[in-house]
Structures are given as structure tokens and as C-alpha cells.
Tab-separated table of C-alpha atoms and ligand atoms in Angstrom:
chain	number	residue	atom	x	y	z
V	1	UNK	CA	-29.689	-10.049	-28.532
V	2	UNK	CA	-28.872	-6.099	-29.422
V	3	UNK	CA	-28.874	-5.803	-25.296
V	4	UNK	CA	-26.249	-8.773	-25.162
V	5	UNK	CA	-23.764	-7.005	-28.167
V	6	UNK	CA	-23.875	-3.700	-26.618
V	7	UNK	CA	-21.599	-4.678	-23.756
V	8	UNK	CA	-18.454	-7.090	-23.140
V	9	UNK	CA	-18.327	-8.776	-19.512
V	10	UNK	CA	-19.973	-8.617	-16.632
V	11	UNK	CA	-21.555	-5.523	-14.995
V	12	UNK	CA	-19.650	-5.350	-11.986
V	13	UNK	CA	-16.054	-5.404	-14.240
V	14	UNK	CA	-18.003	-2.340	-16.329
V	15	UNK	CA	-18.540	-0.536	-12.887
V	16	UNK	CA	-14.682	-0.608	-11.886
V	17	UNK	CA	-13.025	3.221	-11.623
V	18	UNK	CA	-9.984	2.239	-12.704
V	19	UNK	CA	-6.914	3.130	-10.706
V	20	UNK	CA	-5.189	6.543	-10.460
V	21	UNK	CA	-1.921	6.421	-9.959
V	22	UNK	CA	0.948	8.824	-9.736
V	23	UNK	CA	1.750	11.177	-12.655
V	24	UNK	CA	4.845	9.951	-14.220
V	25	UNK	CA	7.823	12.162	-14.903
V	26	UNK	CA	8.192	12.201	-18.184
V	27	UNK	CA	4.145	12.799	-18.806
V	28	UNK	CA	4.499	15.859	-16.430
V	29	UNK	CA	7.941	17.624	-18.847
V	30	UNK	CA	5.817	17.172	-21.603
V	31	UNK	CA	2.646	18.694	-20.684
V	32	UNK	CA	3.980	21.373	-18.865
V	33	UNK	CA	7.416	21.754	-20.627
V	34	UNK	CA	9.369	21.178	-18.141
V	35	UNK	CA	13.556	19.665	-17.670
V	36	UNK	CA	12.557	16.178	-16.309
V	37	UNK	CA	15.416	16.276	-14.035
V	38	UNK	CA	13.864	19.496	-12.926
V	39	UNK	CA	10.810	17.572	-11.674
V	40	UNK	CA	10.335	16.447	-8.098
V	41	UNK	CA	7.965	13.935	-7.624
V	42	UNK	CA	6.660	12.960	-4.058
V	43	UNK	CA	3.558	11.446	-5.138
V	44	UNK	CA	3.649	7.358	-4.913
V	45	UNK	CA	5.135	7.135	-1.627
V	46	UNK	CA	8.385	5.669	-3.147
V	47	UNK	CA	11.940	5.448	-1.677
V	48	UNK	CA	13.768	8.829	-2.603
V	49	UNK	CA	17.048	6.876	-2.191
V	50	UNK	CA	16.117	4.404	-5.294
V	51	UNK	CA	16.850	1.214	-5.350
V	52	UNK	CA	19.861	0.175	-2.780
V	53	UNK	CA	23.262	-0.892	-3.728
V	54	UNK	CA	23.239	-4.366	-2.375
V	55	UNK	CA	20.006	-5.093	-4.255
V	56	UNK	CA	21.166	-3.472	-8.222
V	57	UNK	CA	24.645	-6.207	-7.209
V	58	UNK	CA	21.962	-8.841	-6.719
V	59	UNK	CA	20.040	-8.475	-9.857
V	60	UNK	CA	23.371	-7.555	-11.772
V	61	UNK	CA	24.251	-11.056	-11.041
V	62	UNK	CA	20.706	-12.575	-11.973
V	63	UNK	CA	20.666	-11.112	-15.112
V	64	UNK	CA	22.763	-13.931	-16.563
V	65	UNK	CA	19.854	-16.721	-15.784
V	66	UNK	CA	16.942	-14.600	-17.687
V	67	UNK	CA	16.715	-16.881	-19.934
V	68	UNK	CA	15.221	-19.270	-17.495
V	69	UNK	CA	11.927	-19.366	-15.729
V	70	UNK	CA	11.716	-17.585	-12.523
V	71	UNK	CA	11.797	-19.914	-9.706
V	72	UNK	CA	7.963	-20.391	-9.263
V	73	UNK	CA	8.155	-21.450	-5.045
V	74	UNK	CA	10.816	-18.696	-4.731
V	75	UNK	CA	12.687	-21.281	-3.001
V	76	UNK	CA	15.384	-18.604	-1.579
V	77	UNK	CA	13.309	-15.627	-1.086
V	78	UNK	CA	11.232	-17.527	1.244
V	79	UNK	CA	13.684	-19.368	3.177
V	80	UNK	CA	14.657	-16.186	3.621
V	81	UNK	CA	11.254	-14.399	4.835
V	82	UNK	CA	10.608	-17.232	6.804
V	83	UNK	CA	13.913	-16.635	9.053
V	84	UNK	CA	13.287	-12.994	9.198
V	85	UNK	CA	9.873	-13.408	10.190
V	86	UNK	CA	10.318	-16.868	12.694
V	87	UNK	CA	7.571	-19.135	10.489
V	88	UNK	CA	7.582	-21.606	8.236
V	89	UNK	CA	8.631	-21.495	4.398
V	90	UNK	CA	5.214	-22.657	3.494
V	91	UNK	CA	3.064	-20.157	5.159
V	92	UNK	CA	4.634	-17.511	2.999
V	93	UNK	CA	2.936	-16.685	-0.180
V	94	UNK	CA	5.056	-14.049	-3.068
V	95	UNK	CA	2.856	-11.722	-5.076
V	96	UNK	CA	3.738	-9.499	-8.081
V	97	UNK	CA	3.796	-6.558	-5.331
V	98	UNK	CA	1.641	-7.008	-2.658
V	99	UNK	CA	-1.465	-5.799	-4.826
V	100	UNK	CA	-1.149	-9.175	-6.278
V	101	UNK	CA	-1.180	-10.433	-2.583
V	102	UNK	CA	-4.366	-8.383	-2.636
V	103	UNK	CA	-6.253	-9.105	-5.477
V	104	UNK	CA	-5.023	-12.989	-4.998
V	105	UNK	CA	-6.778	-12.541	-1.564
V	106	UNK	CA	-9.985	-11.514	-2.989
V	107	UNK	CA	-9.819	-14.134	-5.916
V	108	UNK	CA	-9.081	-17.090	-3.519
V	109	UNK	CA	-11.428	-16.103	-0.236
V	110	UNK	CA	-14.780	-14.228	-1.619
V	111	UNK	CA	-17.207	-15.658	-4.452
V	112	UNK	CA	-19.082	-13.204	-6.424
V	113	UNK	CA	-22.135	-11.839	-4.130
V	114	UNK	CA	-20.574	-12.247	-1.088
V	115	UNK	CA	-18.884	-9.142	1.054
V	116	UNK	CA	-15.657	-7.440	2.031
V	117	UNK	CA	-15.279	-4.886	4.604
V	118	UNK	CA	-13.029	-1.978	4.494
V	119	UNK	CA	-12.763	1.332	5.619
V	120	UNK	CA	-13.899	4.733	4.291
V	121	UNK	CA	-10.479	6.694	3.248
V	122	UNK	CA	-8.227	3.413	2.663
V	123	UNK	CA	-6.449	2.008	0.255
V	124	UNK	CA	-8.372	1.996	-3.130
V	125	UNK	CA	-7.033	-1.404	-4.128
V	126	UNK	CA	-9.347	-2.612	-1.849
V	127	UNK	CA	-12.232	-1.148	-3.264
V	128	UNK	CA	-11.043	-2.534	-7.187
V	129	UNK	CA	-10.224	-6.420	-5.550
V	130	UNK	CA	-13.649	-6.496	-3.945
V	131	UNK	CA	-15.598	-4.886	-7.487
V	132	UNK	CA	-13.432	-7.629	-9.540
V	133	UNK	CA	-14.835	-10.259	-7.884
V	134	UNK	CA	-18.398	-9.137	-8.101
V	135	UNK	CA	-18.668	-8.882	-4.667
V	136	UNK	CA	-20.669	-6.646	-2.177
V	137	UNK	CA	-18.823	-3.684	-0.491
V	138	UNK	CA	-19.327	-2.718	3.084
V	139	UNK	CA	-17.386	0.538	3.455
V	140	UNK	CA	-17.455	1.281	7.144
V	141	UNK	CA	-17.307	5.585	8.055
V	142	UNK	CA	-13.652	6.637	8.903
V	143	UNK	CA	-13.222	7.917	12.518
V	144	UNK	CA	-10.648	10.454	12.932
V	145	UNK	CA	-9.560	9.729	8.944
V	146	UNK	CA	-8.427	6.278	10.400
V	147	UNK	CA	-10.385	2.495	10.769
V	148	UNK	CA	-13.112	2.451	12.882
V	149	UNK	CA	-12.532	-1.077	13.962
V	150	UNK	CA	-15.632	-1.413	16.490
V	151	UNK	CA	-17.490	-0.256	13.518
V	152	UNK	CA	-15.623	-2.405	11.200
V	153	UNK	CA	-16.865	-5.675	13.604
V	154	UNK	CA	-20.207	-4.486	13.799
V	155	UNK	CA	-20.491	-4.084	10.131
V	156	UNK	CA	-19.271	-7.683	9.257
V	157	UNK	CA	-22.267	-9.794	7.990
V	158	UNK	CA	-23.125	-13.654	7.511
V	159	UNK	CA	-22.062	-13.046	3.864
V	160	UNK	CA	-18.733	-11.437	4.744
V	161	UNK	CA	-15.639	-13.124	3.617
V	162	UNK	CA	-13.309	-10.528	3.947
V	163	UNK	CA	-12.401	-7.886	5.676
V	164	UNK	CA	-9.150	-5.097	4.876
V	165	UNK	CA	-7.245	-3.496	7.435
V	166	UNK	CA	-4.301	-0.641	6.195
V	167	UNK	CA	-1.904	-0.184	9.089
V	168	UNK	CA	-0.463	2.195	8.669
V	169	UNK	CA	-3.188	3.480	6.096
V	170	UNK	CA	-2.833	4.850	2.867
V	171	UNK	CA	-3.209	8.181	2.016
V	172	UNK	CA	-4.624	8.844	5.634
V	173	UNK	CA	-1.514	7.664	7.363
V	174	UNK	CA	-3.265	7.051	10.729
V	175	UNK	CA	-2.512	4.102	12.769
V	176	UNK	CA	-3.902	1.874	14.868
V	177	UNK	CA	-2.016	0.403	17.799
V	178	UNK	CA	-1.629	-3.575	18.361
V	179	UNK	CA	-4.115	-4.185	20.983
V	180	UNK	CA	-6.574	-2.732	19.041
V	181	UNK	CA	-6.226	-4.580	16.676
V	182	UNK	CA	-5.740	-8.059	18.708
V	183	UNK	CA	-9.132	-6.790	19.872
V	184	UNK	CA	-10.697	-6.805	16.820
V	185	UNK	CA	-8.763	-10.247	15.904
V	186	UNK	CA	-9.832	-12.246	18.843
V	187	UNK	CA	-13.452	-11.006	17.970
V	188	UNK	CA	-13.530	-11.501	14.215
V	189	UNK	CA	-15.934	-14.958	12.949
V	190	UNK	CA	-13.663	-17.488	12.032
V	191	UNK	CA	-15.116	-17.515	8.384
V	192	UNK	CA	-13.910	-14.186	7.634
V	193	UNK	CA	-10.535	-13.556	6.552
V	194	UNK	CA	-8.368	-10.346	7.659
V	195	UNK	CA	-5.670	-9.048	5.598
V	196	UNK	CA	-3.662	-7.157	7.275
V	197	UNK	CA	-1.887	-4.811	4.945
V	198	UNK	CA	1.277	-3.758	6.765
V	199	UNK	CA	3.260	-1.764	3.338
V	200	UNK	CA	4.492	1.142	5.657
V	201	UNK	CA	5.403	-0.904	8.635
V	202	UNK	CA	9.032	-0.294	8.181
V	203	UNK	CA	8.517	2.646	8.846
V	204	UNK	CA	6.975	2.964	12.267
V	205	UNK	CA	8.989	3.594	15.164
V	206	UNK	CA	10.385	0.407	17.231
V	207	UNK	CA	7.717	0.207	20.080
V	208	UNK	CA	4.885	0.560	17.477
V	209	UNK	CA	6.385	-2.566	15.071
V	210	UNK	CA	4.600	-5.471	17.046
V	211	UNK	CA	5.195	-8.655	15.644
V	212	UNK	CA	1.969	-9.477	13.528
V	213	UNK	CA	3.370	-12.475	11.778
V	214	UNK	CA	3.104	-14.081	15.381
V	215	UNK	CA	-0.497	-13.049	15.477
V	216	UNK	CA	-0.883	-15.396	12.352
V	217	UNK	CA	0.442	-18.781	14.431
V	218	UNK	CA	-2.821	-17.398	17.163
V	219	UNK	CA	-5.242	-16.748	14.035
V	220	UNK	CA	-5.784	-19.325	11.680
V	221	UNK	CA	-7.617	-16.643	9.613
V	222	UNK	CA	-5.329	-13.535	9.717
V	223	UNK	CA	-3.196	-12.709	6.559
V	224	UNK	CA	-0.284	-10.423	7.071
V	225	UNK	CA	0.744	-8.500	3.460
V	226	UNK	CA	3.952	-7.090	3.034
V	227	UNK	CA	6.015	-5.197	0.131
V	228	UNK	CA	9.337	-4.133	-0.848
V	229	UNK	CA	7.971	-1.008	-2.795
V	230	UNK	CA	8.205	1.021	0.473
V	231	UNK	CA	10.691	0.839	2.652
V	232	UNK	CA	12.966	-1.537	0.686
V	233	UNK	CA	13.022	0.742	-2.856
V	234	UNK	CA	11.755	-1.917	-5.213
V	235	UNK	CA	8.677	-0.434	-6.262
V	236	UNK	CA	9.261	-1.106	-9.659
V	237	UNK	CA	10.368	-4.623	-9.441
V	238	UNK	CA	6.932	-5.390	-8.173
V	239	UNK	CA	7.224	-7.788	-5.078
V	240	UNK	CA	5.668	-8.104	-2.147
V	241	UNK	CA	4.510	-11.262	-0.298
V	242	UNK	CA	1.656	-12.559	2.404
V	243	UNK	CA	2.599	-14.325	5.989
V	244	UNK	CA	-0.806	-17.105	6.482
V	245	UNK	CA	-1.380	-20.131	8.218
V	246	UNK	CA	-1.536	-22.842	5.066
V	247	UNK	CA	-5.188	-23.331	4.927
V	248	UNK	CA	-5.102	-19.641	3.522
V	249	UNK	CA	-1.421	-20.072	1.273
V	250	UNK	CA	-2.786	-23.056	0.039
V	251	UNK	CA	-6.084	-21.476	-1.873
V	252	UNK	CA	-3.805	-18.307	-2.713
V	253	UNK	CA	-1.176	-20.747	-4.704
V	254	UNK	CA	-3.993	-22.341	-6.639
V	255	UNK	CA	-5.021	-18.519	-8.019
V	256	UNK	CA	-1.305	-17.079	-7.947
V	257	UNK	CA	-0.012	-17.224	-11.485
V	258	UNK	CA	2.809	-19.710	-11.711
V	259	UNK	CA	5.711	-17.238	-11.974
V	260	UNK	CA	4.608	-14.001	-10.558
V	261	UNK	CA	7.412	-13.083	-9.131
V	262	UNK	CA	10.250	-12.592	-11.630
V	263	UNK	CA	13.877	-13.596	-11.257
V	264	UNK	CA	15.311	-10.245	-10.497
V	265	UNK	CA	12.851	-9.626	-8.250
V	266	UNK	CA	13.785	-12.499	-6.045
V	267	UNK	CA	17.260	-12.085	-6.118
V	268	UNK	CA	17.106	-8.260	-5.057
V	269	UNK	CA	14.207	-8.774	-2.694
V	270	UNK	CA	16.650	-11.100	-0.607
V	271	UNK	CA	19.299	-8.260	-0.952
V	272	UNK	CA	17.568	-5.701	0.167
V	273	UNK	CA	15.741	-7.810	3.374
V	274	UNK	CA	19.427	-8.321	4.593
V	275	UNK	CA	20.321	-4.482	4.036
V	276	UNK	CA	19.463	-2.919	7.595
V	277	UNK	CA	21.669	-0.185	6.885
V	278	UNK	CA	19.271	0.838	4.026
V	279	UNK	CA	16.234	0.735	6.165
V	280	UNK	CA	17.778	2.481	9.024
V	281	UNK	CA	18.633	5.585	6.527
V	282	UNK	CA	15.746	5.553	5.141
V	283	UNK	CA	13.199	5.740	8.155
V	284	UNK	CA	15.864	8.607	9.544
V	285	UNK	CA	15.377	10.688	6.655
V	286	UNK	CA	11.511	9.698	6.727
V	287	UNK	CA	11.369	11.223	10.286
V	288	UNK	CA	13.632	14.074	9.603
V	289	UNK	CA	11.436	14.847	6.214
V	290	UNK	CA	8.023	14.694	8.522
V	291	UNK	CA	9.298	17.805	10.822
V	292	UNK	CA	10.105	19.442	7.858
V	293	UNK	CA	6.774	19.285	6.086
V	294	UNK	CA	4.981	19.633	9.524
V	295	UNK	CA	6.832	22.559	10.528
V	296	UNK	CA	6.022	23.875	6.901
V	297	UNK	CA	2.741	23.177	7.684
V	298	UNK	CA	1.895	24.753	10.912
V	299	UNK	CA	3.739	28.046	9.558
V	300	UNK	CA	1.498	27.948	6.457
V	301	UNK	CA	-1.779	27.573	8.950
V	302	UNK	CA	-2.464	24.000	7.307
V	303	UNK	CA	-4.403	21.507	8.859
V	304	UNK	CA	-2.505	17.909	7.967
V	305	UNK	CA	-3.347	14.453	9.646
V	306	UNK	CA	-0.512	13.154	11.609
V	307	UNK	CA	1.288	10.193	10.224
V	308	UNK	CA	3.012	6.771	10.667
V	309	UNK	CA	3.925	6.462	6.964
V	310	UNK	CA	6.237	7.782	4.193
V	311	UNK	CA	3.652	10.529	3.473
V	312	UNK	CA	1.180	13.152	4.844
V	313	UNK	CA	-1.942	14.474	3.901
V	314	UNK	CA	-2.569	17.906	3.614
V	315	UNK	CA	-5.411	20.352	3.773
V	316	UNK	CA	-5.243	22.843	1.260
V	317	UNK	CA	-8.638	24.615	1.121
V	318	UNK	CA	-11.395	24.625	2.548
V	319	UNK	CA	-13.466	24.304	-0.966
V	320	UNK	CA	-14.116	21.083	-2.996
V	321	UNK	CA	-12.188	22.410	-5.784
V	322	UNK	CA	-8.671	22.983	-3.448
V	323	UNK	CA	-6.957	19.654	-4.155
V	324	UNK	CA	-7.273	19.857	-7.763
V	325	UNK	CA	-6.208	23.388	-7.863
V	326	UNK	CA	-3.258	23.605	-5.523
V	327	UNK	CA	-2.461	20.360	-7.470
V	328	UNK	CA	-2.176	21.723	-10.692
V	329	UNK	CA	-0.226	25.057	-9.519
V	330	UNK	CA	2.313	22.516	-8.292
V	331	UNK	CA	2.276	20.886	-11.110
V	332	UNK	CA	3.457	23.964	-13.555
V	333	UNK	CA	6.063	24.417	-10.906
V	334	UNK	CA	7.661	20.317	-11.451
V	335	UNK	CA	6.338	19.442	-8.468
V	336	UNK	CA	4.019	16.345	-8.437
V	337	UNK	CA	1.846	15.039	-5.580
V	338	UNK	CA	-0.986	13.133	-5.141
V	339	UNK	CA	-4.327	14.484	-5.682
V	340	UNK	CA	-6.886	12.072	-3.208
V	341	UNK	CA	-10.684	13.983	-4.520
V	342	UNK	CA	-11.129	9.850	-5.711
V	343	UNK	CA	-10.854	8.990	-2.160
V	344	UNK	CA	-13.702	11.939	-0.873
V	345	UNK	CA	-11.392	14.444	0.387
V	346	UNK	CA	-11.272	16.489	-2.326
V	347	UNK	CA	-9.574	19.594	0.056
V	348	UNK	CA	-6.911	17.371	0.735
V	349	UNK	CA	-3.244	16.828	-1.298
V	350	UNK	CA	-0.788	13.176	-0.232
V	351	UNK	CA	2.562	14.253	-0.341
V	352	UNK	CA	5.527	11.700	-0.127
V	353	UNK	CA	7.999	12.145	1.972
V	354	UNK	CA	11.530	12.866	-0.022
V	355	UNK	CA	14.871	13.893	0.854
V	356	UNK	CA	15.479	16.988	2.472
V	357	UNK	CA	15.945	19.167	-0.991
V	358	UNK	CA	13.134	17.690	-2.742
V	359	UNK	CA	10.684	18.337	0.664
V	360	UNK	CA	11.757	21.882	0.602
V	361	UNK	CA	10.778	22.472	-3.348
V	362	UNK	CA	7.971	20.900	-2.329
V	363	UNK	CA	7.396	23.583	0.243
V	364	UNK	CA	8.530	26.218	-1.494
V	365	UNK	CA	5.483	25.258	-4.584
V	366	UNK	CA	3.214	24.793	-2.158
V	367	UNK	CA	3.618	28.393	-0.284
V	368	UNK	CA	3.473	29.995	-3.674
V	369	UNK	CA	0.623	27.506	-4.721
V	370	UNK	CA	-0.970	29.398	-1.777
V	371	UNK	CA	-0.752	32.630	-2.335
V	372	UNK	CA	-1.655	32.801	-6.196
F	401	PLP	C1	1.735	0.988	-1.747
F	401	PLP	C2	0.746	0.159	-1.030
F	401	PLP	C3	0.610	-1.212	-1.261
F	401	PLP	C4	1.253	-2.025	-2.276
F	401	PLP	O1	2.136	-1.713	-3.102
F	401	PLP	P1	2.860	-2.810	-3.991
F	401	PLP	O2	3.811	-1.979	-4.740
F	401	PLP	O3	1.838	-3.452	-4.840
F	401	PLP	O4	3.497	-3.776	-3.047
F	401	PLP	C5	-0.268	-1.937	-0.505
F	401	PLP	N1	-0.991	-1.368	0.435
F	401	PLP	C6	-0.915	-0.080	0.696
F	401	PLP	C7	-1.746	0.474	1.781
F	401	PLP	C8	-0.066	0.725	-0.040
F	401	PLP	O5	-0.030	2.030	0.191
């Protein structure tokens, strides 16, 4: 009985590390004293250009029906994913950002005891939707910082239900190119689900975007996640949504919650899907940002991993204690990034990709960070 008391829930909730994320703004003026608008922050691989135009008109307009429920099918949003992305309505699934689409995943496909694959170095959702589940994690060694997806196969098990891919990854950025992965697809068990997390795809040059949400109509158990947070600037709407054959939407809309998407979220998502012009800034300034901090790099004798997302990943040291450290000397100078020792590579710094002024304070910390 004292044993029971001790403790609420289960053990495998107790043994969660909960999430880091970015330091926000205002927390960083008022430990360091700092002018907020001082601060650049290039450390949660957001949209430097905010949300777009067409998308703060759609939500101005939405505001007047918040006194409704959202639309719990996103009727509009939908229709409207399912013409961008040539499949039906009802193969679509909306999360509350796509870690909803996630943690949905995990909730819907794996019982507690069961396993999920993933790989060393990605995305540490992963690693919290497997652990809140209760169930087993096979974490399959990096190769090159990226997935190791002949190891990935090899490590799937009769008890695997899942397995997570990150293309391209987070905070790695690597990327792995389609027939590698139609590879891995065409060998995968048919009892095993593969989510396909594609947040940075927007981002990859045109002959790397292949056209996963075909794959799905070819693999009755792929699941292909998606997000505005990225590319479309609407990380703090929260929406993001998942592109299945309905076997797999059908089990994720019995765990969804009803109305996880809100109202303004729907109406802006649609905005911004139609707003090319947005997307086509934004991925020029991404590229023109990456030869900046690369160039920055190579002068500063840094060793970074090239990559296919909003972000790069530094080397800083060579010690265990060089993340943390450059870290907080950027830090006292407003800049924020994203420490990654939680991940293992505790030499390494993730730095977003901003616009050209905030990449060169960046720099400008960082050399100084350096030489201290
Ligand atoms: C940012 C990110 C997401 C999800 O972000 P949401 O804001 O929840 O849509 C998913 N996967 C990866 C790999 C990410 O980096």
C-alpha cells in the first residue's frame, strides 16, 4: 500500500524526459537583461517571415465565427489537401500540428509492450509517442548522422508496430533520397506502420520533392505527416495533418480529439496552402541563408552536417561540454539556438535558418562565442 501512494501512473509515463523546446524570447530578456527586440532567435526552425499576409486576412475573417465549434472533419481544409495532394478527402487526417499526427499515430497503431523503430539522432517526439504508450523502443545507430534504413529493416521485430522515418531529419538535417526509401517501403511487413514525417519537405529542392502521397495509394501501410509550422509560418496555430489509406485514418479519427484543429487554424491553413508566392520566398531565402552560415562555417574551421532543412547543425568543440557553453555565450549576446546534448551530440549547436541580418548576428555571436 505505502509502495502504491508513493507514485501516480504508470512507470513508463514516470520515465518520460519531457520535451525541450526552444527558449522563448521573453524568458531570454529577462534572464540575461536583454531589449527583446534585440533578441534573435534561430532556434525552433520557424519561418523568419511570420505568418503570411494571405493567411492573418483568412483568420481576420474567421474570427467572427469563434463562438462556434471548429469544424471537427475540417470539411474545407481537406477538400483542399486532397486537391493539392491528388487523393481523396477521406484519407486525410488534421492534427493539432503534426505532433498530434504523431502521438495520434502511436495511440491508434502500437499497444503498450509492443515496439517502434526509429533512428538514433531523430526527432525526439518520436522517442516521447513511443514512451507514452508504454511501448518498447528500438533505436537503430545513425549512419552518417542520418537513418540507417537497411539497419532500420533489419531491426524491425514480430512485435514491431511502428516504425518513424524524418525526411528531411530533425536536428541532423540529412536526407534520404526516394528510392531509398521505396526500398525500404516495398520491404517493410505489412503489419508495421511507417510514418513518414515529411515537416521540411517544402523545403527541398524540386528534383528531391518526390511525390510520397502517391506512395500511400502503393502502400496500404505508409502514413505521410505534414505541417504548416515550417514552411507555411503557422507554427503557432498548431496544424499539421497525415495523408493514409483509410484503414489507417479510420483508427486515427477514433483517438483524434473531436476538434483538434481550431477554427483559425483551418481557415489560415487553406490560405497559406494556396500562397506559392510565400513558399517560393521563403525556400530562396532558406538557400541564400545556408551559404551564408556555411561559408561562415568553413572560415571559422567548423565541421557542420550538410542539410535539406531550415537549419544546420554545427560543431562547436570538440569537448562534451562545447554545446552548452558556446550556447550560453550566445545566449548573453541575444542570440538563441538550439542546444541538441538531449539528442547525444553534446559538441553540436541547431541553428535555424533566418533572414539574412539575423544569420549574420548569428555569425557574428558565434565567432566571438569562439574566441572567448
Ligand atoms: C517541427 C517538426 C515537426 C512538427 O511540428 P508541428 O509544429 O507539431 O507540426 C514534426 N517533425 C519534425 C521532424 C519536426 O522537426
Amino acid at each position: 500500500m505505502s509502495n502504491l501512494s508513493k507514485h501516480y501512473g504508470p512507470e513508463y509515463v514516470r520515465a518520460i524526459a519531457p520535451y525541450q523546446a526552444g527558449k522563448p524570447i521573453a524568458e531570454v530578456a529577462r534572464e540575461f537583461g536583454l531589449d527583446e527586440a534585440s533578441i534573435v532567435k534561430l532556434a525552433s526552425n520557424e519561418n523568419p517571415f511570420g505568418v503570411p499576409e494571405s493567411a492573418r486576412q483568412a483568420m481576420a475573417a474567421a474570427v467572427a465565427e469563434l463562438g462556434r465549434y471548429p469544424d471537427a472533419n475540417g470539411f474545407d481544409l481537406k477538400g483542399a489537401l486532397s486537391r493539392r495532394y491528388d487523393v481523396p478527402a477521406d484519407w486525410i487526417t488534421l492534427g493539432n500540428g503534426s505532433n498530434d499526427i504523431l502521438e495520434i499515430a502511436a495511440h491508434a497503431f502500437v499497444e503498450r509492450g509492443q515496439s517502434v523503430v526509429y533512428s538514433q539522432y531523430s526527432f525526439a517526439v518520436y522517442a516521447l509517442a513511443t514512451q507514452g504508450v508504454g511501448a518498447r523502443h528500438i533505436v537503430v545507430p545513425a549512419r552518417a548522422h542520418g537513418h540507417d534504413l537497411p539497419a532500420m529493416l533489419a531491426a524491425i521485430r514480430d512485435d514491431t508496430r511502428l516504425v518513424f522515418i524524418a525526411n528531411p531529419n530533425n536536428p541532423t538535417g540529412t536526407f534520404i533520397p526516394a528510392a531509398d526509401i521505396e526500398a525500404f517501403l516495398a520491404k517493410v511487413p505489412a503489419h508495421v506502420v511507417v510514418v513518414l514525417d515529411e515537416a521540411y519537405n517544402e523545403f527541398l529542392a524540386p528534383e528531391n520533392q518526390f511525390e510520397s502521397a502517391q506512395w500511400v495509394k502503393r502502400y496500404p501501410n505508409l502514413l505521410v505527416s505534414r505541417t504548416f509550422s515550417k514552411a507555411y509560418g503557422l507554427a503557432g496555430l498548431r496544424v499539421g495533418f497525415a495523408i493514409a489509406q483509410p484503414a489507417l485514418t479510420d483508427l486515427m479519427n477514433r483517438i483524434r480529439q473531436p476538434f483538434n484543429v481550431n477554427s483559425l487554424a483551418q481557415a489560415a491553413a487553406i490560405a497559406a496552402l494556396n500562397d506559392q508566392a510565400f513558399l517560393q520566398r521563403g525556400a530562396e531565402n532558406n538557400n541564400a541563408g545556408y551559404q551564408q552560415f556555411v561559408a561562415a562555417f568553413d572560415k571559422l574551421g567548423l565541421a557542420y552536417v550538410p542539410s535539406y532543412g531550415n537549419f544546420v547543425l554545427v560543431k562547436v568543440g570538440d569537448d562534451a561540454g562545447a554545446g552548452a557553453r558556446i550556447n550560453l555565450a550566445l545566449l548573453k549576446q541575444g542570440v538563441i539556438v538550439r542546444p541538441v546534448g538531449n539528442y547525444g551530440l553534446p559538441e553540436w549547436l541547431r541553428i535555424s535558418i533566418g533572414l539574412p541580418e539575423e544569420n549574420d548576428a548569428c555569425i557574428e555571436a558565434l565567432t566571438n562565442a569562439l574566441a572567448e
